[in-house]
mmCIF file of C-alpha atoms and ligand atoms in Angstrom:
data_model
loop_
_atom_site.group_PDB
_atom_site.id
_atom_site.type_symbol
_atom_site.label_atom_id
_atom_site.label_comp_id
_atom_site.label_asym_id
_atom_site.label_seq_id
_atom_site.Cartn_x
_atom_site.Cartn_y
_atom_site.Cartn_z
ATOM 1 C CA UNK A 1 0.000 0.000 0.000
ATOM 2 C CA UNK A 2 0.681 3.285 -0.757
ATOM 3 C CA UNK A 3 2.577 5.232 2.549
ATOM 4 C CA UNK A 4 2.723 9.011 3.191
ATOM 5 C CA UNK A 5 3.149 11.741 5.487
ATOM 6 C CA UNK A 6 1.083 15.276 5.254
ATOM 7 C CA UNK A 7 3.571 17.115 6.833
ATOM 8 C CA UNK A 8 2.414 20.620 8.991
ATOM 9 C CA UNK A 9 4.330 23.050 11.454
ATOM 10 C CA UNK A 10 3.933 22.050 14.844
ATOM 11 C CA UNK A 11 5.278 25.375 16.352
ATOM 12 C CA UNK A 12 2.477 27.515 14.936
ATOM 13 C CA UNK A 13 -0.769 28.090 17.195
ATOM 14 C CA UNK A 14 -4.062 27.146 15.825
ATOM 15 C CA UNK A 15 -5.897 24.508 14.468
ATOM 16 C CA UNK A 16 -5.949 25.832 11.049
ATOM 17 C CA UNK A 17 -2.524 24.519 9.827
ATOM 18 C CA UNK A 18 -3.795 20.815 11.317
ATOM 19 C CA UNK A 19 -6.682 21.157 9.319
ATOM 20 C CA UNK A 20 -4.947 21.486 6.178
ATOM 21 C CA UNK A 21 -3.035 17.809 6.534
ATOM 22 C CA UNK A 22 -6.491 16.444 7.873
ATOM 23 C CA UNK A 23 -8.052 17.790 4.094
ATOM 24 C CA UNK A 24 -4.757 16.178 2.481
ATOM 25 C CA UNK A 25 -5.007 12.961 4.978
ATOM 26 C CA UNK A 26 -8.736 12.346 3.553
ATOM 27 C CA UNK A 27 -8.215 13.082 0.571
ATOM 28 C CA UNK A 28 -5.104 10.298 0.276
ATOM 29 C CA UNK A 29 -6.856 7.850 2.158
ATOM 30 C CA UNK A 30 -9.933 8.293 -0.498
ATOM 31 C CA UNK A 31 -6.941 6.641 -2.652
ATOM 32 C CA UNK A 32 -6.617 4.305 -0.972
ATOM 33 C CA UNK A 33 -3.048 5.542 0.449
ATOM 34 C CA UNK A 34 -2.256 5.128 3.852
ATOM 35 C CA UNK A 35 -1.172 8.581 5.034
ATOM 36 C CA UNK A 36 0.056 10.016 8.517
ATOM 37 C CA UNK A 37 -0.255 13.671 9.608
ATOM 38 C CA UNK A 38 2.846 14.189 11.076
ATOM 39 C CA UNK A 39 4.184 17.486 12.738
ATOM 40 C CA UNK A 40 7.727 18.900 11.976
ATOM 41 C CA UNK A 41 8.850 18.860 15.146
ATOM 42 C CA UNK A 42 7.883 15.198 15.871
ATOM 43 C CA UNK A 43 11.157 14.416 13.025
ATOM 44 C CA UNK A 44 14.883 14.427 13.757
ATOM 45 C CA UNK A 45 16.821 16.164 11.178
ATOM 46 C CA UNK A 46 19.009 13.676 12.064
ATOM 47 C CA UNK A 47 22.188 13.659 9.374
ATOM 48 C CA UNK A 48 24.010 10.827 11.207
ATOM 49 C CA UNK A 49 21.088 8.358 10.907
ATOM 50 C CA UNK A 50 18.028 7.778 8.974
ATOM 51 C CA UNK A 51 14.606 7.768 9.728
ATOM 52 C CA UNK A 52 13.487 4.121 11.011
ATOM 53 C CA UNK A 53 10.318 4.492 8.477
ATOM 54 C CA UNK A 54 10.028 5.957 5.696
ATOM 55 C CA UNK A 55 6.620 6.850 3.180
ATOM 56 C CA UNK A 56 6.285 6.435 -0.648
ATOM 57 C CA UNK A 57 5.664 10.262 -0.419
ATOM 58 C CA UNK A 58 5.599 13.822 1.407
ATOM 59 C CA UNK A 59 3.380 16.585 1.130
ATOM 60 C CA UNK A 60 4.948 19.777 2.523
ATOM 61 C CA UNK A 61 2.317 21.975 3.669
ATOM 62 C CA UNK A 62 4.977 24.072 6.006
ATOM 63 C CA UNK A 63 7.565 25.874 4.834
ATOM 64 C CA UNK A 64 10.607 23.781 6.464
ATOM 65 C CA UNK A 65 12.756 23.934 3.533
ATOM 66 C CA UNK A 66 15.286 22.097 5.262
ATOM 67 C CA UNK A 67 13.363 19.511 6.265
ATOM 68 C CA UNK A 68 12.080 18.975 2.694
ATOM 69 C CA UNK A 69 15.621 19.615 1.415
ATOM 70 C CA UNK A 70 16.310 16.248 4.303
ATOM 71 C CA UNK A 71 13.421 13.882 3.216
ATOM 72 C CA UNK A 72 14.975 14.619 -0.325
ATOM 73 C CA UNK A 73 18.424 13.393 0.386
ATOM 74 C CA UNK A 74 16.812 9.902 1.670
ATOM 75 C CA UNK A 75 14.845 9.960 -2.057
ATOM 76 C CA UNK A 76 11.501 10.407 -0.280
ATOM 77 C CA UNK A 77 9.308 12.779 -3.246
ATOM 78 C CA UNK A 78 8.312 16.069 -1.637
ATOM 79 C CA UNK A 79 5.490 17.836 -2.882
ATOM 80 C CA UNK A 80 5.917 20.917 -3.002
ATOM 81 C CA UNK A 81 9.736 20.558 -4.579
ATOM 82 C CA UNK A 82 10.919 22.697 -1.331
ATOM 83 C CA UNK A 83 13.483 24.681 -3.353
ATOM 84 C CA UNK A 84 10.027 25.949 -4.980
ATOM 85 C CA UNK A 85 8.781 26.591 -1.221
ATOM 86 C CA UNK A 86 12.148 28.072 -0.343
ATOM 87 C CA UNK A 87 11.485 30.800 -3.840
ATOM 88 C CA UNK A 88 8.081 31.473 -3.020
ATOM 89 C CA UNK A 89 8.437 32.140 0.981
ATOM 90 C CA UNK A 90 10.942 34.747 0.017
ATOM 91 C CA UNK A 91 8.739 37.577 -1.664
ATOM 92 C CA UNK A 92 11.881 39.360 -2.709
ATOM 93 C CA UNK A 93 12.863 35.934 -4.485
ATOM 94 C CA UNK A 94 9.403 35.453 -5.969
ATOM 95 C CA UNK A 95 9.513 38.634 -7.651
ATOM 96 C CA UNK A 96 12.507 38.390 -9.246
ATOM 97 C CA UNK A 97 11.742 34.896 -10.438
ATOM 98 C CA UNK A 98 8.379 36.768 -11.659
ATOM 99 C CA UNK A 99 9.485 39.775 -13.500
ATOM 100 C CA UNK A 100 12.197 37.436 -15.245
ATOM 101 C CA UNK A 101 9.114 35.380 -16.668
ATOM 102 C CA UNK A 102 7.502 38.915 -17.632
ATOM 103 C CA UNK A 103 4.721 38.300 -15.267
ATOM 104 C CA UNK A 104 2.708 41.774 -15.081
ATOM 105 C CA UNK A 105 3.009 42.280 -11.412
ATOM 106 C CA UNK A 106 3.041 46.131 -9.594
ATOM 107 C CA UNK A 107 6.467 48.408 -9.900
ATOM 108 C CA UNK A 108 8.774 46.005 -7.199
ATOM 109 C CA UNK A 109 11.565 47.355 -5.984
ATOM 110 C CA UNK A 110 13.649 45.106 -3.798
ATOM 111 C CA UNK A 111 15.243 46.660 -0.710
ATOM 112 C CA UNK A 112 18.894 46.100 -0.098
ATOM 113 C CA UNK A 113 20.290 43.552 2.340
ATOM 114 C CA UNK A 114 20.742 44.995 5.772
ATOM 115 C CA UNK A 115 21.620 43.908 9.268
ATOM 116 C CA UNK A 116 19.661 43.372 12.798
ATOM 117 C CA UNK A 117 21.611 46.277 14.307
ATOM 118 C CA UNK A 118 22.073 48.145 10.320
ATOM 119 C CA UNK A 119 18.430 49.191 9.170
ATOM 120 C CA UNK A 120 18.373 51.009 5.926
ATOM 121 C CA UNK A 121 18.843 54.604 7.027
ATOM 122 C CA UNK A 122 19.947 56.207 3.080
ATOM 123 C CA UNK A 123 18.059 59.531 3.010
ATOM 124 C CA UNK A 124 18.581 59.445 -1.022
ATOM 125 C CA UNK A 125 17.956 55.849 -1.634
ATOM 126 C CA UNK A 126 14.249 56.284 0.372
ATOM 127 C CA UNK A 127 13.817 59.571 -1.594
ATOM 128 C CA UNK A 128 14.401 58.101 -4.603
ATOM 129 C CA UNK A 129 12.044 55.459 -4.105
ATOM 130 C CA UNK A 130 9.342 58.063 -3.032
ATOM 131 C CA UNK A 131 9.975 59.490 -6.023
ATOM 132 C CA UNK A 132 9.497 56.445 -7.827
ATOM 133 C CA UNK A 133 6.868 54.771 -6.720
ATOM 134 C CA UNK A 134 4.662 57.722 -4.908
ATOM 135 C CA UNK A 135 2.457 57.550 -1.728
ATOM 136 C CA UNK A 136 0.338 55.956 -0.710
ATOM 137 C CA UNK A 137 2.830 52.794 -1.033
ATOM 138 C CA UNK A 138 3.019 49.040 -0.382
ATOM 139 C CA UNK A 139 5.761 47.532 1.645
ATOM 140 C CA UNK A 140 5.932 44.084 2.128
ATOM 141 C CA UNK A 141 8.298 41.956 4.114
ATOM 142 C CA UNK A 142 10.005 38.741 2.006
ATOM 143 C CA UNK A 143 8.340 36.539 4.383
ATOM 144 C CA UNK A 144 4.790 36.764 5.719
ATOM 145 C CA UNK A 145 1.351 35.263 5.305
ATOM 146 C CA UNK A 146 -2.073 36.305 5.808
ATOM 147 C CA UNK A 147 -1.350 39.798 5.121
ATOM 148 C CA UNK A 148 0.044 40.101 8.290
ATOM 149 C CA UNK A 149 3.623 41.397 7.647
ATOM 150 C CA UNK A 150 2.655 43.583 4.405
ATOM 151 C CA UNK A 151 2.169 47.318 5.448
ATOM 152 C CA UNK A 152 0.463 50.828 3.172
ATOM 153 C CA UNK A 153 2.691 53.781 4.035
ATOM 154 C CA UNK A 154 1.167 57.238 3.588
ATOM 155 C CA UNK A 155 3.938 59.498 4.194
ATOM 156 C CA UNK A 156 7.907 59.819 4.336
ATOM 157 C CA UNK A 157 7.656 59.664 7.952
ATOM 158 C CA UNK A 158 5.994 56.551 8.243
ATOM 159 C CA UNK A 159 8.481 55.101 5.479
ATOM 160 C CA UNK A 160 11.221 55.678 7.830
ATOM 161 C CA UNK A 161 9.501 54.591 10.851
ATOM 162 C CA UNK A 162 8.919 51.599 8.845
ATOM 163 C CA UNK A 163 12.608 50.470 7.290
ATOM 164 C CA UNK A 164 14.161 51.263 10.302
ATOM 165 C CA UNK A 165 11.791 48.779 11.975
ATOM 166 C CA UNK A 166 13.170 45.946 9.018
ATOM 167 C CA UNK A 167 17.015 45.923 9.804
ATOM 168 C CA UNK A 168 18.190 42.497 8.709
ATOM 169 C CA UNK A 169 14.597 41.571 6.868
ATOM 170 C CA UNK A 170 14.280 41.258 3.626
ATOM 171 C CA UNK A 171 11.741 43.098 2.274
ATOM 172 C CA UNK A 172 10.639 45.075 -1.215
ATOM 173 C CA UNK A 173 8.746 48.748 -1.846
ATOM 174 C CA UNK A 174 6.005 48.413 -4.375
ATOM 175 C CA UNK A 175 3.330 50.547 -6.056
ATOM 176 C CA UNK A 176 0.242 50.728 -4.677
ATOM 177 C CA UNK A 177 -2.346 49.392 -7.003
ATOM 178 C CA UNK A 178 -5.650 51.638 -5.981
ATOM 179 C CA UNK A 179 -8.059 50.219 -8.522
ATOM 180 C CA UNK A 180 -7.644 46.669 -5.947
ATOM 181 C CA UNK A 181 -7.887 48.468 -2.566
ATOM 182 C CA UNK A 182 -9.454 45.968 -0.454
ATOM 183 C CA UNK A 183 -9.639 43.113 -3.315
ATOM 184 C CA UNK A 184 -7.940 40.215 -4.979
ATOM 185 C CA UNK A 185 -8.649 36.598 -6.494
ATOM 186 C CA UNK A 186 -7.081 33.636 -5.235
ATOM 187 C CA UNK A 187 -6.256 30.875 -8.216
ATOM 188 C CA UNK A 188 -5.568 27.564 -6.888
ATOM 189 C CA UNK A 189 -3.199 25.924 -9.692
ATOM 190 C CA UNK A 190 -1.883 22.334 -9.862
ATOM 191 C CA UNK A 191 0.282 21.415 -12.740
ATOM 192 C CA UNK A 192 -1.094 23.141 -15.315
ATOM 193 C CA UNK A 193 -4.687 23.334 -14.290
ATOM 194 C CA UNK A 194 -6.649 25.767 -12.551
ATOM 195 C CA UNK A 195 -9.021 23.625 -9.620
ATOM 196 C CA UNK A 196 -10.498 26.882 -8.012
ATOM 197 C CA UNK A 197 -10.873 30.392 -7.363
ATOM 198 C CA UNK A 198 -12.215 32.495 -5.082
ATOM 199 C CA UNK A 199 -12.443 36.252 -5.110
ATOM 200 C CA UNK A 200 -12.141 38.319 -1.681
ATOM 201 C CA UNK A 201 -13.115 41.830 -0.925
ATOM 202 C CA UNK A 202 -12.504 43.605 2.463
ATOM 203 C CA UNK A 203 -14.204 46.639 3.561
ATOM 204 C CA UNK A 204 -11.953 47.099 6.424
ATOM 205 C CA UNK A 205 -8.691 47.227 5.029
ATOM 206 C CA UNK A 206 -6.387 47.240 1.506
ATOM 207 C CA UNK A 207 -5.468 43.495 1.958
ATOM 208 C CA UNK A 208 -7.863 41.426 1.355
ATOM 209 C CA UNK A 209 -7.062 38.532 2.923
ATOM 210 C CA UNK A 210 -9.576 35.552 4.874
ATOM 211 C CA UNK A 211 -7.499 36.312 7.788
ATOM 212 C CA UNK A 212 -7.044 39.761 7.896
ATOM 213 C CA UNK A 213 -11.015 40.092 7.661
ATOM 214 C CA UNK A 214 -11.931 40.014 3.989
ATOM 215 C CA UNK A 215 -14.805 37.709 2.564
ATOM 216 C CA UNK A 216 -14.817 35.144 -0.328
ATOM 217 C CA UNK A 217 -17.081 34.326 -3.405
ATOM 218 C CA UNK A 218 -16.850 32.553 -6.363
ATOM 219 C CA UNK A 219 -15.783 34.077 -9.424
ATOM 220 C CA UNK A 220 -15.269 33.175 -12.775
ATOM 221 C CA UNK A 221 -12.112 33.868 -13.898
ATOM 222 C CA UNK A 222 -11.103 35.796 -17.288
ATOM 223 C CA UNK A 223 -9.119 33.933 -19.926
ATOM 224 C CA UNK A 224 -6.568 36.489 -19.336
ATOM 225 C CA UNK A 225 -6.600 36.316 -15.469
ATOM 226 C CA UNK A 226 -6.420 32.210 -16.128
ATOM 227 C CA UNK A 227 -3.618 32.729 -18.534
ATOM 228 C CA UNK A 228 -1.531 35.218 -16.290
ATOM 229 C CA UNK A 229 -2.193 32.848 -13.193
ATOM 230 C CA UNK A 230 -0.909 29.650 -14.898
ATOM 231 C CA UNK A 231 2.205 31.644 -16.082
ATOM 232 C CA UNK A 232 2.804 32.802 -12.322
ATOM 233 C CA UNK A 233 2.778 29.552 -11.000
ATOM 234 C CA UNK A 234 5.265 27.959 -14.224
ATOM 235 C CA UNK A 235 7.437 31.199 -13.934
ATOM 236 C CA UNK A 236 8.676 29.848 -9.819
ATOM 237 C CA UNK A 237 8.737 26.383 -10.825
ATOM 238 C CA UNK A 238 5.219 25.960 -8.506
ATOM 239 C CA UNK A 239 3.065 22.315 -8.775
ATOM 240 C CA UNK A 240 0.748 22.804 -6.318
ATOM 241 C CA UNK A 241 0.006 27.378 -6.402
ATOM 242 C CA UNK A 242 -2.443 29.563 -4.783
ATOM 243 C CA UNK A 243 -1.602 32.453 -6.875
ATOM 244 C CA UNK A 244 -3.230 36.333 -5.783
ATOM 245 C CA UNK A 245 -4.380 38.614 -8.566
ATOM 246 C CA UNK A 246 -5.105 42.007 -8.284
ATOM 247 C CA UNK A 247 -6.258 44.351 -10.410
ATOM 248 C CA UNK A 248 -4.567 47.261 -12.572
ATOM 249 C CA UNK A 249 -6.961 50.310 -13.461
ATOM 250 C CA UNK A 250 -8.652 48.458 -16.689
ATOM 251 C CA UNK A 251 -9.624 45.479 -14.508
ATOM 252 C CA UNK A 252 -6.809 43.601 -15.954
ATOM 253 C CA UNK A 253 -4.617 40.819 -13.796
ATOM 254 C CA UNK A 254 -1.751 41.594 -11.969
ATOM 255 C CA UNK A 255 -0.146 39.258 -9.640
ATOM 256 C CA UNK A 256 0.357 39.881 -5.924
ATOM 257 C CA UNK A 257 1.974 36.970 -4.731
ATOM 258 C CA UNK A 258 2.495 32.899 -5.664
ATOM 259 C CA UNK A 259 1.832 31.054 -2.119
ATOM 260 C CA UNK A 260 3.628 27.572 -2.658
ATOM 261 C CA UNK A 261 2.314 26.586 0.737
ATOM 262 C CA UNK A 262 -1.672 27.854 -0.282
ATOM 263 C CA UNK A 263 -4.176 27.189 2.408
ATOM 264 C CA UNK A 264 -7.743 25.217 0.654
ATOM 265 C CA UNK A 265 -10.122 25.111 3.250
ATOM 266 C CA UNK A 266 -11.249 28.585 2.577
ATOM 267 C CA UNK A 267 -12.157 27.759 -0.856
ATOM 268 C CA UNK A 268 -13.505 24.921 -0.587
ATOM 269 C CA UNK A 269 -16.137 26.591 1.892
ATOM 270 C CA UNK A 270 -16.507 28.915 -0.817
ATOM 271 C CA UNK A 271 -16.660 26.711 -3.688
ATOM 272 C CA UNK A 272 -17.366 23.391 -2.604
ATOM 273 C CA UNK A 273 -14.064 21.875 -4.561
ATOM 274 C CA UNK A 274 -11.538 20.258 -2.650
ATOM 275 C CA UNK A 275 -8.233 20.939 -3.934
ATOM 276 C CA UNK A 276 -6.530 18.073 -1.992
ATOM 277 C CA UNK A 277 -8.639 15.423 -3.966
ATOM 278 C CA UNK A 278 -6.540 17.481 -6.990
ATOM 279 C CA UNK A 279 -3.144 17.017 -5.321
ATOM 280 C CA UNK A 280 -3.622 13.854 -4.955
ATOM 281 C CA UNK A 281 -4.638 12.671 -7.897
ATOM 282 C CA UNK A 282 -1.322 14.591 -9.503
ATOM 283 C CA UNK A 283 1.107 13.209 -6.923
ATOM 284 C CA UNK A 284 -0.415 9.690 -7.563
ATOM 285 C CA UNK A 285 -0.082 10.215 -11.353
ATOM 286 C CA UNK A 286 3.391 11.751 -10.993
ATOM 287 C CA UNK A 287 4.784 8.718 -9.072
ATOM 288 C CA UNK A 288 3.937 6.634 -11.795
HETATM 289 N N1 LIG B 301 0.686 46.427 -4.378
HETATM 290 C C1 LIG B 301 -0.499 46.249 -3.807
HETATM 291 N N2 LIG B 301 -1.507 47.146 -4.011
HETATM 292 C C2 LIG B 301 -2.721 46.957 -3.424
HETATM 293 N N3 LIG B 301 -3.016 45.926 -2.616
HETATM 294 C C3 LIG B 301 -2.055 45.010 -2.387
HETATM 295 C C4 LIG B 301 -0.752 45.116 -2.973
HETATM 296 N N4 LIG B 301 -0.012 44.065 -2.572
HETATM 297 C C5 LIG B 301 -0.800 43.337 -1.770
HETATM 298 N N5 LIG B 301 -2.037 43.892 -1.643
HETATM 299 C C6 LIG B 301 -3.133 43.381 -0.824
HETATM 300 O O1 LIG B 301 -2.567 42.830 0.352
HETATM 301 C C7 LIG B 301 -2.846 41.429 0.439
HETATM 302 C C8 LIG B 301 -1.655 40.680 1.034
HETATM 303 O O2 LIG B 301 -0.541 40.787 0.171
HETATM 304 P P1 LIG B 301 0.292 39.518 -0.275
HETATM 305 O O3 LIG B 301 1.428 39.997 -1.101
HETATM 306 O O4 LIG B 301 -0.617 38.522 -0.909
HETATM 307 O O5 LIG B 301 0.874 38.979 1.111
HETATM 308 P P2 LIG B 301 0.477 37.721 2.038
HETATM 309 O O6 LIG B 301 1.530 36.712 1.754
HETATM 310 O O7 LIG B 301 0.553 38.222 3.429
HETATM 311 O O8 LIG B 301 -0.897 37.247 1.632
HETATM 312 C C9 LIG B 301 -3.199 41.001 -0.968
HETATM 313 O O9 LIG B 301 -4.044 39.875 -0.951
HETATM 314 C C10 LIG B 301 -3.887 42.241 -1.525
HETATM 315 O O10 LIG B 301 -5.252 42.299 -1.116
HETATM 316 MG MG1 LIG B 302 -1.419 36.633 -0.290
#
């Protein structure tokens, strides 16, 4: 029989990110594959020995690159590849991956590397970058989910308050897009088919993220915004994408963000489709 492990993060608080293997659990054992939910932090990253079992497969639905980069040294397929996860957590990386594809995405521009104790203090590199990209503006932090760690900045004041605040983060400046204040899709991709969508609007803030208090509906998605999507998710290398649209002043897609690590119990409240039956069916395929 089929073995494998649906892989979370045990540090992180709520039941949400357990719910997620417990989709992908059902959904493999509908398969007829035997699979175990397994926390990160129940494995040894153990270089000196090997793991005393070992399943046909892993799904990585954390970002533990190392521990994916691990299960891959003892041949064990991970799903997502976690070099992919590695690209994708790092917005900075993503968007350089993207705007090498020619993805249409907002004006990015990504911040130089600083240190804990360094924050970016250059009066004429921040200037220049008002200057560029205008107020209100986005900034986002390379790594961050649920909107939490990506931040509108009204005036030069708060832009310093802000980078001084990121010494030794990653991070990028981008336009504002004003035409999707409080709006976005969300494409669920795997391989090269689109399972789902969802659109979310917020009246509360810009981001309009589940989380961060938006709501979802179906939509039906554009050719273009399918075409655009499917590109995203290719141009990182992603199998399994949730990829964010927003939209530029004529309605037309630009993407936010590819999420290699997408969350699909949101939309499939929304749209009654169950992505993990979809990964499932592709990992199954793949391992042929
Ligand atoms: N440049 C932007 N202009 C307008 N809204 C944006 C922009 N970038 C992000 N947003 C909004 O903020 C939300 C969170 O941004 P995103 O890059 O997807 O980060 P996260 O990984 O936290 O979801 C998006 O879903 C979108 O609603
Ligand atoms: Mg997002």
């Amino acid at each position: 029989m089929t073995t494998a492990w649906m892989i979370y993060n045990g540090s992180l608080a709520g039941d949400k990110f357990r719910d997620q293997a417990e989709l992908l659990q059902e959904a493999a054992m509908r398969k007829g594959v035997e699979a175990r939910i397994v926390a990160n932090d129940e494995l040894f990253i153990d270089a000196t020995s090997s793991f005393p079992s070992r399943p046909d497969f892993a799904v990585l639905l954390d970002k533990d690159v190392l521990l994916g980069r691990f299960l891959r040294t003892l041949h064990i397929p991970v799903y997502n590849d976690p070099e992919v996860i590695e690209r994708c957590d790092n917005k900075a990386h993503q968007y350089i991956a993207l705007a090498q594809a020619n993805i249409p995405m907002p004006h990015t521009i990504v911040a130089p590397k600083t240190y804990p104790n360094a924050p970016l203090q250059n009066e004429r590199y921040l200037d220049h970058i008002i200057e560029t990209l205008g107020f209100p503006m986005v900034v986002k932090e390379g790594r961050g989910s649920f909107g939490m760690h990506v931040y509108l900045i009204q005036t030069r004041e708060e832009l310093f308050e802000k980078v001084a605040t990121l010494g030794g983060v990653d991070f990028i400046f981008q336009k504002y897009v004003a035409s999707s204040h409080g709006r976005d899709i969300r494409v669920n991709i795997i391989g090269d088919d689109i399972v789902a969508a969802m659109q979310r609007t917020s009246d509360c803030d810009f981001r309009a993220n589940i989380t961060n208090g938006g709501t979802a509906s179906t939509v039906v998605l554009t050719d273009v915004q399918k075409k655009i999507a499917l590109r995203a998710a290719q141009a990182v290398g992603a199998t399994f994408a949730g990829v964010d649209l927003l939209f530029d002043e004529n309605e037309q897609p630009l993407v936010c963000e590819v999420n290699a690590a997408a969350h699909i119990r949101n939309i499939y409240n929304v749209t009654g489709i169950n992505v993990a039956d979809a990964m499932i069916d592709y990992i199954l395929e793949d391992l042929k």
